[in-house]
Short mmCIF file of C-alpha atoms in Angstrom, two decimals:
data_model
loop_
_atom_site.label_atom_id
_atom_site.label_comp_id
_atom_site.label_asym_id
_atom_site.label_seq_id
_atom_site.Cartn_x
_atom_site.Cartn_y
_atom_site.Cartn_z
CA UNK H 1 0.07 -0.01 -0.05
CA UNK H 2 3.12 2.26 0.76
CA UNK H 3 4.49 1.46 -2.84
CA UNK H 4 0.81 2.01 -4.17
CA UNK H 5 0.12 5.54 -2.34
CA UNK H 6 3.41 6.71 -3.19
CA UNK H 7 2.76 6.03 -6.92
CA UNK H 8 -0.58 7.50 -6.35
CA UNK H 9 1.50 10.83 -5.23
CA UNK H 10 3.63 11.03 -7.64
CA UNK H 11 1.07 10.92 -10.33
CA UNK H 12 -1.38 13.69 -8.57
CA UNK H 13 1.60 15.91 -7.56
CA UNK H 14 2.83 18.00 -10.55
CA UNK H 15 4.50 21.34 -10.23
CA UNK H 16 0.84 23.03 -10.57
CA UNK H 17 0.10 21.62 -7.22
CA UNK H 18 2.74 24.00 -5.55
CA UNK H 19 1.49 27.04 -6.58
CA UNK H 20 -2.22 26.94 -5.77
CA UNK H 21 -1.85 26.26 -2.13
CA UNK H 22 0.55 29.38 -1.21
CA UNK H 23 -1.70 32.00 -3.24
CA UNK H 24 -4.56 30.35 -1.05
CA UNK H 25 -2.72 31.22 2.70
CA UNK H 26 -1.84 34.49 1.28
CA UNK H 27 -4.94 35.69 0.15
CA UNK H 28 -6.74 33.55 2.75
CA UNK H 29 -4.97 35.33 5.41
CA UNK H 30 -6.72 34.83 8.76
CA UNK H 31 -9.33 32.51 7.29
CA UNK H 32 -6.38 30.23 5.72
CA UNK H 33 -7.82 27.19 7.92
CA UNK H 34 -11.39 26.63 6.42
CA UNK H 35 -10.21 27.79 3.25
CA UNK H 36 -7.41 24.89 3.36
CA UNK H 37 -10.36 22.44 4.86
CA UNK H 38 -12.31 23.10 1.61
CA UNK H 39 -8.95 22.98 -0.68
CA UNK H 40 -8.00 19.53 0.75
CA UNK H 41 -11.79 18.23 0.42
CA UNK H 42 -11.91 19.17 -3.58
CA UNK H 43 -7.94 18.81 -3.93
CA UNK H 44 -7.57 15.35 -1.95
CA UNK H 45 -10.75 13.88 -1.23
CA UNK H 46 -12.46 13.63 -4.53
CA UNK H 47 -9.37 12.38 -6.62
CA UNK H 48 -9.04 9.55 -4.03
CA UNK H 49 -13.15 8.57 -4.57
CA UNK H 50 -12.39 9.46 -8.15
CA UNK H 51 -10.16 6.54 -8.28
CA UNK H 52 -12.16 3.91 -6.48
CA UNK H 53 -15.03 4.60 -8.45
CA UNK H 54 -13.09 4.12 -11.87
CA UNK H 55 -11.90 0.90 -10.46
CA UNK H 56 -15.69 -0.40 -9.43
CA UNK H 57 -16.96 0.47 -12.81
CA UNK H 58 -13.75 -0.86 -14.76
CA UNK H 59 -12.56 2.17 -16.42
CA UNK H 60 -13.92 5.79 -17.32
CA UNK H 61 -15.73 5.06 -20.40
CA UNK H 62 -17.69 2.55 -18.20
CA UNK H 63 -18.71 5.09 -15.86
CA UNK H 64 -19.23 7.67 -17.84
CA UNK H 65 -20.86 5.27 -20.52
CA UNK H 66 -23.85 4.74 -18.13
CA UNK H 67 -25.04 8.27 -19.08
CA UNK H 68 -24.73 7.32 -23.00
CA UNK H 69 -22.23 6.64 -25.31
CA UNK H 70 -22.32 10.23 -26.75
CA UNK H 71 -21.89 11.60 -23.31
CA UNK H 72 -18.89 9.46 -22.85
CA UNK H 73 -17.00 10.24 -25.91
CA UNK H 74 -17.92 14.23 -25.53
CA UNK H 75 -17.10 14.21 -21.58
CA UNK H 76 -13.71 12.23 -21.87
CA UNK H 77 -12.07 14.06 -24.57
CA UNK H 78 -12.70 16.93 -22.58
CA UNK H 79 -11.48 15.71 -19.75
CA UNK H 80 -8.20 14.98 -21.35
CA UNK H 81 -8.18 18.41 -23.40
CA UNK H 82 -8.44 20.18 -19.80
CA UNK H 83 -5.78 18.39 -18.26
CA UNK H 84 -4.06 18.92 -21.67
CA UNK H 85 -3.50 21.43 -24.22
CA UNK H 86 -6.41 23.90 -22.80
CA UNK H 87 -4.91 24.23 -19.05
CA UNK H 88 -2.31 21.77 -17.51
CA UNK H 89 0.12 21.92 -20.44
CA UNK H 90 0.32 25.14 -21.00
CA UNK H 91 0.77 26.07 -17.16
CA UNK H 92 3.63 24.11 -17.19
CA UNK H 93 5.74 26.46 -19.21
CA UNK H 94 3.92 29.54 -17.89
CA UNK H 95 4.75 28.44 -14.17
CA UNK H 96 8.66 27.79 -15.33
CA UNK H 97 8.84 30.80 -16.93
CA UNK H 98 7.75 32.49 -13.73
CA UNK H 99 10.29 30.65 -11.75
CA UNK H 100 13.15 31.44 -14.10
CA UNK H 101 12.36 35.18 -15.32
CA UNK H 102 14.11 36.86 -12.68
CA UNK H 103 17.57 34.69 -12.97
CA UNK H 104 17.64 35.06 -16.66
CA UNK H 105 21.10 37.30 -17.59
CA UNK H 106 20.10 40.67 -18.67
CA UNK H 107 16.33 40.07 -17.97
CA UNK H 108 16.03 43.73 -17.46
CA UNK H 109 17.16 44.97 -20.91
CA UNK H 110 15.29 42.26 -22.77
CA UNK H 111 11.25 42.57 -23.73
CA UNK H 112 9.52 40.56 -21.77
CA UNK H 113 7.23 39.25 -24.46
CA UNK H 114 10.15 38.60 -26.75
CA UNK H 115 11.59 36.57 -23.77
CA UNK H 116 8.43 34.77 -22.79
CA UNK H 117 8.05 33.89 -26.49
CA UNK H 118 11.58 32.41 -26.79
CA UNK H 119 11.51 30.59 -23.69
CA UNK H 120 7.73 29.11 -24.63
CA UNK H 121 9.23 27.84 -27.91
CA UNK H 122 12.43 26.47 -26.50
CA UNK H 123 10.20 24.67 -23.45
CA UNK H 124 7.37 23.04 -26.05
CA UNK H 125 10.68 21.78 -29.02
CA UNK H 126 12.17 20.15 -25.82
CA UNK H 127 8.98 18.50 -24.47
CA UNK H 128 8.00 17.55 -27.80
CA UNK H 129 10.94 15.64 -28.50
CA UNK H 130 10.68 13.86 -25.35
CA UNK H 131 7.22 13.17 -25.42
CA UNK H 132 8.22 10.85 -28.81
CA UNK H 133 10.18 8.90 -25.98
CA UNK H 134 8.35 9.44 -22.92
CA UNK H 135 10.35 7.05 -21.16
CA UNK H 136 13.83 8.79 -21.42
CA UNK H 137 12.91 11.30 -19.50
CA UNK H 138 11.79 9.17 -16.53
CA UNK H 139 14.31 7.25 -16.43
CA UNK H 140 16.72 9.76 -15.93
CA UNK H 141 14.97 12.67 -13.90
CA UNK H 142 11.85 10.67 -12.18
CA UNK H 143 14.13 8.97 -10.10
CA UNK H 144 15.16 12.33 -8.27
CA UNK H 145 12.81 14.96 -9.45
CA UNK H 146 9.73 14.13 -6.90
CA UNK H 147 12.22 13.56 -4.08
CA UNK H 148 13.93 16.82 -4.84
CA UNK H 149 10.21 18.48 -4.81
CA UNK H 150 9.53 17.20 -1.39
CA UNK H 151 13.12 18.11 -0.15
CA UNK H 152 12.64 21.42 -1.43
CA UNK H 153 9.08 21.97 -0.22
CA UNK H 154 10.45 20.51 3.74
CA UNK H 155 13.60 22.71 3.28
CA UNK H 156 11.07 26.28 2.33
CA UNK H 157 8.07 25.55 4.87
CA UNK H 158 10.70 24.62 7.77
CA UNK H 159 12.39 28.03 7.16
CA UNK H 160 8.92 29.59 7.46
CA UNK H 161 7.96 27.98 10.50
CA UNK H 162 11.73 28.37 12.10
CA UNK H 163 11.83 31.81 10.97
CA UNK H 164 8.67 32.44 12.90
CA UNK H 165 6.30 33.42 9.93
CA UNK H 166 5.71 37.12 8.71
CA UNK H 167 2.45 39.13 9.26
CA UNK H 168 -0.67 37.66 8.20
CA UNK H 169 -3.21 39.99 6.21
CA UNK H 170 -6.80 39.98 6.87
CA UNK H 171 -8.92 37.97 4.22
CA UNK H 172 -8.67 39.11 0.53
CA UNK H 173 -11.51 38.42 -1.99
CA UNK H 174 -12.44 35.56 -2.66
CA UNK H 175 -11.93 34.35 0.65
CA UNK H 176 -13.21 37.07 2.97
CA UNK H 177 -16.98 35.30 2.78
CA UNK H 178 -17.49 31.70 2.79
CA UNK H 179 -13.70 31.13 3.10
CA UNK H 180 -14.44 26.99 3.07
CA UNK H 181 -16.70 27.10 0.14
CA UNK H 182 -14.33 29.15 -2.09
CA UNK H 183 -11.13 26.84 -0.91
CA UNK H 184 -13.45 23.89 -2.36
CA UNK H 185 -13.81 26.16 -5.76
CA UNK H 186 -10.21 26.57 -5.47
CA UNK H 187 -9.03 22.71 -5.34
CA UNK H 188 -10.87 22.57 -8.60
CA UNK H 189 -7.85 24.23 -10.09
CA UNK H 190 -5.42 20.94 -9.22
CA UNK H 191 -7.58 19.06 -12.15
CA UNK H 192 -6.96 15.97 -9.68
CA UNK H 193 -10.38 14.66 -9.95
CA UNK H 194 -10.34 14.79 -13.75
CA UNK H 195 -6.68 13.32 -13.86
CA UNK H 196 -8.11 10.46 -11.08
CA UNK H 197 -11.05 9.72 -14.31
CA UNK H 198 -7.99 8.68 -16.77
CA UNK H 199 -5.64 7.16 -14.35
CA UNK H 200 -8.33 5.08 -12.08
CA UNK H 201 -8.11 2.20 -14.21
CA UNK H 202 -4.20 2.37 -14.54
CA UNK H 203 -4.10 2.31 -10.56
CA UNK H 204 -6.65 -0.46 -10.16
CA UNK H 205 -4.29 -2.60 -12.41
CA UNK H 206 -1.35 -2.34 -10.04
CA UNK H 207 -3.58 -3.30 -7.01
CA UNK H 208 -4.80 -6.34 -9.06
CA UNK H 209 -1.16 -6.97 -9.81
CA UNK H 210 -0.28 -6.83 -5.97
CA UNK H 211 -2.76 -9.48 -5.06
CA UNK H 212 -6.16 -7.88 -4.96
CA UNK H 213 -8.71 -9.76 -6.70
CA UNK H 214 -12.49 -8.85 -5.89
CA UNK H 215 -14.05 -5.47 -6.21
CA UNK H 216 -14.70 -4.84 -2.54
CA UNK H 217 -10.82 -5.92 -2.20
CA UNK H 218 -9.25 -3.67 -4.82
CA UNK H 219 -11.48 -0.62 -3.84
CA UNK H 220 -10.14 -1.32 -0.26
CA UNK H 221 -6.86 -1.28 -1.40
CA UNK H 222 -7.04 1.61 -3.38
CA UNK H 223 -8.74 3.53 -0.64
CA UNK H 224 -5.70 2.62 1.65
CA UNK H 225 -3.35 3.63 -1.05
CA UNK H 226 -5.25 6.76 -0.99
CA UNK H 227 -4.93 7.73 2.02
CA UNK H 228 -1.07 7.16 2.05
CA UNK H 229 -1.35 9.53 -0.77
CA UNK H 230 -3.77 11.77 0.50
CA UNK H 231 -1.66 12.35 4.20
CA UNK H 232 1.44 13.40 2.01
CA UNK H 233 -0.01 15.77 0.13
CA UNK H 234 -2.41 17.03 2.70
CA UNK H 235 1.20 17.96 4.82
CA UNK H 236 2.67 19.38 1.84
CA UNK H 237 -0.80 21.74 0.59
CA UNK H 238 -1.07 22.78 4.74
CA UNK H 239 2.86 23.42 4.52
CA UNK H 240 2.62 25.36 1.44
CA UNK H 241 -0.29 27.38 2.59
CA UNK H 242 1.87 28.22 5.68
CA UNK H 243 4.26 29.92 3.59
CA UNK H 244 1.64 31.70 1.77
CA UNK H 245 0.35 32.96 5.01
CA UNK H 246 3.63 34.18 6.12
CA UNK H 247 4.31 35.81 2.90
CA UNK H 248 1.74 38.18 3.32
CA UNK H 249 2.82 41.17 4.74
CA UNK H 250 5.88 40.74 1.85
CA UNK H 251 3.65 40.28 -0.90
CA UNK H 252 0.07 41.12 -0.40
CA UNK H 253 -0.44 41.88 -3.88
CA UNK H 254 0.49 38.81 -5.39
CA UNK H 255 -1.31 37.38 -7.82
CA UNK H 256 0.22 33.56 -8.19
CA UNK H 257 2.20 30.91 -5.93
CA UNK H 258 4.92 30.64 -8.30
CA UNK H 259 6.01 34.03 -7.09
CA UNK H 260 5.38 33.52 -3.63
CA UNK H 261 7.26 30.27 -3.46
CA UNK H 262 10.19 32.00 -5.54
CA UNK H 263 9.87 35.13 -2.92
CA UNK H 264 10.49 32.78 0.37
CA UNK H 265 13.19 30.80 -0.54
CA UNK H 266 15.00 34.04 -1.73
CA UNK H 267 14.03 35.51 1.77
CA UNK H 268 15.40 32.24 3.43
CA UNK H 269 18.15 31.04 1.27
CA UNK H 270 19.56 34.18 -0.98
CA UNK H 271 20.38 33.83 -4.73
CA UNK H 272 20.52 29.79 -3.97
CA UNK H 273 17.25 29.53 -2.95
CA UNK H 274 15.83 31.38 -6.20
CA UNK H 275 18.12 29.11 -8.59
CA UNK H 276 17.07 25.52 -6.72
CA UNK H 277 13.26 26.74 -7.02
CA UNK H 278 13.80 27.59 -10.37
CA UNK H 279 15.70 24.23 -11.36
CA UNK H 280 13.18 22.08 -9.49
CA UNK H 281 10.27 23.95 -11.07
CA UNK H 282 12.03 23.68 -14.76
CA UNK H 283 12.55 19.97 -14.18
CA UNK H 284 8.87 19.16 -12.72
CA UNK H 285 6.96 21.08 -15.27
CA UNK H 286 9.18 19.62 -18.33
CA UNK H 287 8.32 16.09 -16.93
CA UNK H 288 4.60 16.78 -16.55
CA UNK H 289 4.40 18.47 -19.82
CA UNK H 290 6.14 15.63 -21.44
CA UNK H 291 3.87 12.77 -19.81
CA UNK H 292 0.48 15.32 -20.99
CA UNK H 293 1.44 15.95 -24.25
CA UNK H 294 2.18 11.83 -24.48
CA UNK H 295 -0.95 10.77 -22.77
CA UNK H 296 -2.99 13.27 -24.92
CA UNK H 297 -1.51 12.30 -28.00
CA UNK H 298 -1.94 8.26 -27.41
CA UNK H 299 -5.97 8.97 -26.50
CA UNK H 300 -6.68 11.18 -29.59
CA UNK H 301 -4.37 8.55 -31.74
CA UNK H 302 -6.35 5.40 -30.54
CA UNK H 303 -9.50 7.56 -31.13
CA UNK H 304 -8.66 8.91 -34.64
CA UNK H 305 -5.88 6.43 -35.83
CA UNK H 306 -6.06 8.38 -39.50
CA UNK H 307 -4.22 10.99 -38.02
CA UNK H 308 -0.60 10.08 -37.21
CA UNK H 309 0.50 9.82 -33.18
CA UNK H 310 3.30 12.23 -34.20
CA UNK H 311 1.08 14.67 -35.69
CA UNK H 312 -1.25 15.12 -32.72
CA UNK H 313 2.02 15.53 -30.51
CA UNK H 314 3.05 18.23 -32.77
CA UNK H 315 -0.59 20.01 -32.64
CA UNK H 316 -0.63 19.98 -28.73
CA UNK H 317 2.53 21.25 -28.35
CA UNK H 318 1.87 24.22 -30.72
CA UNK H 319 -1.38 24.87 -29.58
CA UNK H 320 -0.22 24.50 -25.99
CA UNK H 321 2.62 27.08 -26.58
CA UNK H 322 0.28 29.63 -28.14
CA UNK H 323 -1.55 29.53 -24.69
CA UNK H 324 1.16 29.50 -22.52
CA UNK H 325 2.09 33.00 -24.00
CA UNK H 326 -1.23 34.49 -22.30
CA UNK H 327 0.70 34.24 -18.66
CA UNK H 328 -0.22 32.28 -15.79
CA UNK H 329 -2.26 34.69 -14.15
CA UNK H 330 -4.38 34.61 -17.41
CA UNK H 331 -4.36 30.68 -17.52
CA UNK H 332 -5.66 30.47 -14.09
CA UNK H 333 -8.02 33.11 -14.34
CA UNK H 334 -9.30 31.31 -17.64
CA UNK H 335 -9.44 27.78 -15.79
CA UNK H 336 -12.23 28.61 -13.36
CA UNK H 337 -15.19 28.70 -15.91
CA UNK H 338 -13.97 25.81 -17.70
CA UNK H 339 -13.29 23.55 -14.43
CA UNK H 340 -16.51 24.71 -12.50
CA UNK H 341 -18.17 23.42 -15.63
CA UNK H 342 -16.54 19.97 -15.69
CA UNK H 343 -16.09 19.35 -12.09
CA UNK H 344 -19.69 19.22 -11.14
CA UNK H 345 -21.08 16.48 -13.53
CA UNK H 346 -17.47 14.70 -12.82
CA UNK H 347 -18.20 14.88 -8.90
CA UNK H 348 -21.97 13.63 -9.34
CA UNK H 349 -20.47 10.61 -11.67
CA UNK H 350 -17.98 9.62 -8.82
CA UNK H 351 -20.25 9.91 -6.08
CA UNK H 352 -22.96 7.18 -8.36
CA UNK H 353 -20.06 5.40 -9.30
CA UNK H 354 -19.33 4.92 -5.50
CA UNK H 355 -22.92 3.24 -5.67
CA UNK H 356 -22.97 2.19 -8.56
CA UNK H 357 -24.63 -1.43 -7.75
CA UNK H 358 -27.58 0.77 -6.51
CA UNK H 359 -27.67 3.43 -9.23
CA UNK H 360 -27.93 0.52 -12.16
CA UNK H 361 -31.03 -0.45 -10.80
CA UNK H 362 -32.20 2.58 -11.63
CA UNK H 363 -30.82 3.21 -15.05
CA UNK H 364 -32.60 6.50 -16.01
CA UNK H 365 -30.70 7.87 -12.57
CA UNK H 366 -27.63 8.11 -14.63
CA UNK H 367 -28.62 10.76 -17.41
CA UNK H 368 -30.91 12.87 -15.34
CA UNK H 369 -28.70 13.31 -12.90
CA UNK H 370 -25.51 13.80 -14.75
CA UNK H 371 -26.87 15.59 -17.67
CA UNK H 372 -28.69 18.06 -15.45
CA UNK H 373 -26.31 18.93 -13.58
CA UNK H 374 -23.62 19.43 -16.78
CA UNK H 375 -26.16 21.70 -17.97
CA UNK H 376 -26.53 23.53 -15.03
CA UNK H 377 -22.64 24.04 -14.82
CA UNK H 378 -22.35 24.37 -18.26
CA UNK H 379 -24.56 27.54 -18.20
CA UNK H 380 -22.86 29.11 -14.99
CA UNK H 381 -19.45 28.40 -16.37
CA UNK H 382 -20.42 30.57 -20.03
CA UNK H 383 -21.41 33.25 -17.63
CA UNK H 384 -18.24 33.21 -15.16
CA UNK H 385 -16.35 33.30 -18.47
CA UNK H 386 -18.17 35.85 -20.88
CA UNK H 387 -20.56 37.57 -18.36
CA UNK H 388 -19.34 37.61 -14.82
CA UNK H 389 -21.77 39.22 -12.47
CA UNK H 390 -24.55 38.63 -14.82
CA UNK H 391 -27.64 37.14 -12.82
CA UNK H 392 -28.87 33.90 -13.62
CA UNK H 393 -32.07 31.57 -12.29
CA UNK H 394 -29.48 29.14 -11.05
CA UNK H 395 -28.26 31.63 -8.58
CA UNK H 396 -31.63 31.64 -6.91
CA UNK H 397 -30.92 27.82 -5.83
CA UNK H 398 -29.79 26.99 -2.57
CA UNK H 399 -25.77 27.25 -2.01
CA UNK H 400 -25.53 29.25 -5.19
CA UNK H 401 -23.73 31.71 -3.34
CA UNK H 402 -21.17 28.90 -2.46
CA UNK H 403 -20.68 28.41 -6.05
CA UNK H 404 -23.18 24.83 -5.30
CA UNK H 405 -26.18 25.33 -6.60
CA UNK H 406 -25.49 22.45 -8.77
CA UNK H 407 -26.05 20.12 -6.16
CA UNK H 408 -30.19 20.48 -5.77
CA UNK H 409 -30.01 20.31 -9.76
CA UNK H 410 -28.13 17.11 -9.15
CA UNK H 411 -30.50 15.76 -6.31
CA UNK H 412 -34.00 16.71 -8.23
CA UNK H 413 -32.45 15.16 -11.19
CA UNK H 414 -31.73 11.72 -9.80
CA UNK H 415 -35.02 11.77 -8.32
CA UNK H 416 -36.70 12.05 -11.41
CA UNK H 417 -34.38 9.94 -12.92
CA UNK H 418 -35.70 7.35 -10.12
CA UNK H 419 -39.09 7.56 -10.48
CA UNK H 420 -39.07 7.00 -14.05
CA UNK H 421 -37.03 3.92 -13.74
CA UNK H 422 -39.42 2.66 -11.79
CA UNK H 423 -42.70 3.57 -13.49
CA UNK H 424 -40.88 1.52 -16.60
CA UNK H 425 -40.36 -1.57 -14.22
CA UNK H 426 -43.77 -1.13 -13.60
CA UNK H 427 -45.30 -0.98 -16.86
CA UNK H 428 -43.03 -3.78 -17.65
CA UNK H 429 -43.69 -6.31 -15.27
CA UNK H 430 -47.58 -5.31 -15.87
#
């Protein structure tokens, strides 16, 4: 279980997971504890449950296919695009650049736009080449990149703790109201629940190779391994959140966690700290970028084999390079409405997948609960992206102020689907 837990941790914890907790800690300030609690539920609890649900149902296509084959195809493609070229892959380049920019020689004399383009093109050129041989980077760097990241985090967090921390600010927007709910919504940006839907069947296969056989044993083994990975991630998230809270007095207007971590490392370790942080982020980001380009290319090549694998890899690398030039702040801002549209139906799928034996007896529950939730979340996501602040009828629903108005829609859809299933069953019996 320790081995599988370590594998789960490595699969989930990338460079992107490093940049969210520090910003949450800084912005939440005095409300950091409830905000972090909500973040942990979405960033750790949901992905672990997602792994278990996919394992119980036999794969993400089998899980989503209970809604409809068309929904499964569209939803899975959107999941791969989101954890790939839409958000996660561009974020790797933007994060690495944010960490390296202060260390580039003569950076104050180079046009920032030119430097960003040059770095992004070089970054994705290397990632594209490595994606065609994905095992190379893992063999060379995978053995020490994750331990090095953990050691770095321990050093930075330990320095903040031993240093006594700085002044903690009053909570800023959006954490100045309903901090726990906002922390939960911030947890969407880890994208780990969406990743869990793709990773679940792989984890289940590894658990079966270690001796687990029947579904209950597999689910129990995965849950135990999830606890191991979850504890590691919880300790790291809380530590990074502390770093962010402690830097509130120094960087009250920071807009991303990469800047906060770099400043904290420089404060406690001088120039060496900034160099170490930049190097580790570059390694981690390049590793994650390579893996995601390879993973997404493989999926779409299997779906559309007429287009060569190398063409898919090139397409994702070029598209991601273009998106990365928007900058880390813009990517994080864009991610909120997109993930807000995808996460609610994913959560409903996971919850129903955990109880699939019972839900399968009422088959119409699946499309009614999931599709009604998806419709609600997509409308809200479009509003947040193109007309933020506009009022929708959905805003009158309970928990809408917390960004959770879809909960009632999901329950109502499940109730309608259950009722229709029972009616069909009675009609068939008659």
